[in-house]
Every structure is written in structure tokens, then in C-alpha cells.
PDB file of C-alpha atoms in Angstrom:
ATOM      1  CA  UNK A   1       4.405  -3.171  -1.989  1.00 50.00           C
ATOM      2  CA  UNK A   2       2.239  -5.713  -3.757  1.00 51.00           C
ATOM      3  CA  UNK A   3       3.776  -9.300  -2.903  1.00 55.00           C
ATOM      4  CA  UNK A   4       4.724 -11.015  -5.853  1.00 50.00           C
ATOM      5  CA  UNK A   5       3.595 -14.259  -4.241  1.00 54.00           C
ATOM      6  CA  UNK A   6       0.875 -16.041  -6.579  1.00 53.00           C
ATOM      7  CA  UNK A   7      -0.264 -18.469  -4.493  1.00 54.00           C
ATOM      8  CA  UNK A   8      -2.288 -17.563  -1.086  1.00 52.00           C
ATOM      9  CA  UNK A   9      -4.017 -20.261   1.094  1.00 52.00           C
ATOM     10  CA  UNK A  10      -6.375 -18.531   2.762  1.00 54.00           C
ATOM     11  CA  UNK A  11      -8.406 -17.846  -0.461  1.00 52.00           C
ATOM     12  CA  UNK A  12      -7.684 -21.317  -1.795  1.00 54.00           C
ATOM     13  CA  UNK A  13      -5.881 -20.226  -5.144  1.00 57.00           C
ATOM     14  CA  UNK A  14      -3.906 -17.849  -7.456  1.00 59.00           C
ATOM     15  CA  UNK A  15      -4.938 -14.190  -7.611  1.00 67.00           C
ATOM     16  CA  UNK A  16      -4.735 -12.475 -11.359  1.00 76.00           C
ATOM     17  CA  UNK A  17      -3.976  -8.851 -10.249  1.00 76.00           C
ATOM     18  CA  UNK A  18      -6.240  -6.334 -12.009  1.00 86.00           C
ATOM     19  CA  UNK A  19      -5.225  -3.070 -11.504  1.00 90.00           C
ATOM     20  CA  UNK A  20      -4.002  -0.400  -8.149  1.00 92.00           C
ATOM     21  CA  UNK A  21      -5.241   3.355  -7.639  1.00 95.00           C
ATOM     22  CA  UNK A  22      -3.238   5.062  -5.831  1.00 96.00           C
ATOM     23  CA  UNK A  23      -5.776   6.744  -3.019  1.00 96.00           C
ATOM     24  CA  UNK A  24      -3.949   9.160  -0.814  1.00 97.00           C
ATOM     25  CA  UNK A  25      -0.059  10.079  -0.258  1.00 96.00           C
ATOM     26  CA  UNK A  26       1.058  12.342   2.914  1.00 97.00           C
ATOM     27  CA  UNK A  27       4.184  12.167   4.994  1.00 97.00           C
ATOM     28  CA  UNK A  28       5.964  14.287   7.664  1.00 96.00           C
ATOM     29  CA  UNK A  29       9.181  16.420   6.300  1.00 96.00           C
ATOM     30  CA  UNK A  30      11.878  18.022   8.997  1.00 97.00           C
ATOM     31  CA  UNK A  31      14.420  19.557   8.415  1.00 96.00           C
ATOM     32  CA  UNK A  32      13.856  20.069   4.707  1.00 96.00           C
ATOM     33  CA  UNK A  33      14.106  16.031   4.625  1.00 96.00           C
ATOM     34  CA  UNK A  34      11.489  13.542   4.186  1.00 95.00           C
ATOM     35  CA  UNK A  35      11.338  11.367   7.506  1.00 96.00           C
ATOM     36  CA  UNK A  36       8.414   9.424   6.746  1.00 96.00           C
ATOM     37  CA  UNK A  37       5.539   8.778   4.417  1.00 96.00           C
ATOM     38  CA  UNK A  38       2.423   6.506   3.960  1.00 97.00           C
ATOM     39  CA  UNK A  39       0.555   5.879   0.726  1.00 96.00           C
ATOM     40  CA  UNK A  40      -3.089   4.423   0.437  1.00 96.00           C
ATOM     41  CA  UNK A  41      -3.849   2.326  -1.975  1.00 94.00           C
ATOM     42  CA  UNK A  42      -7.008   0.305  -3.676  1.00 94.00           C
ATOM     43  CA  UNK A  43      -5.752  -3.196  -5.449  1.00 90.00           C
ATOM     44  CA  UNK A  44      -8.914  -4.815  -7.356  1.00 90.00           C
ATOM     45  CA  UNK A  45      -7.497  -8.493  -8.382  1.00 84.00           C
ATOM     46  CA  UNK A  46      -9.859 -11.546  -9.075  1.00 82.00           C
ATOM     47  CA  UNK A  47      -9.548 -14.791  -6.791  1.00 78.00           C
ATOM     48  CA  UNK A  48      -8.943 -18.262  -8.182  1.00 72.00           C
ATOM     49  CA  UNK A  49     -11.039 -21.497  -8.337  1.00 64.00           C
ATOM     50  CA  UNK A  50     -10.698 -23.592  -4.758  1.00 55.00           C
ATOM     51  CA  UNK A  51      -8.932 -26.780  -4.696  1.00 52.00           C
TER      52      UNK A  51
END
């Protein structure tokens, strides 16, 4: 999940968030159930002026 969280320090500002592509989806199923799944994702966002 994308974080919410504007502010990160180790890029010195607010990120604008752009857009997300969702890449790849697979997970394991047993016993008719889903037990687990991962998704891959691209996240293009722009970085913020340093302080």
C-alpha cells in the first residue's frame, strides 16, 4: 500500500504522487482458498525541492 505519509527525509521533501501500474499479480490458492498473494507494482511520483 502506498503510505499516505507526505513528508520523507531521506529525499529532503514532499513527494506529488503521479500515477501506479499495476505490473504483475500471482498468489498460491489451497484448498479452493486464497492463502497468499503478491502484487508488483511501478509508482512514478516527482520529488520535492531540498530544504
Amino acid at each position: 500500500m502506498i503510505s499516505e505519509r507526505e513528508d520523507n527525509p531521506t529525499v529532503g521533501g514532499p513527494r506529488e504522487k503521479a500515477w501506479i501500474e499495476v505490473i504483475q499479480t500471482r498468489g498460491h490458492v489451497e484448498d479452493g482458498e486464497v492463502r497468499h498473494y503478491q502484487v508488483v507494482l511501478k509508482a512514478g511520483f516527482t520529488l520535492g525541492a531540498g530544504s
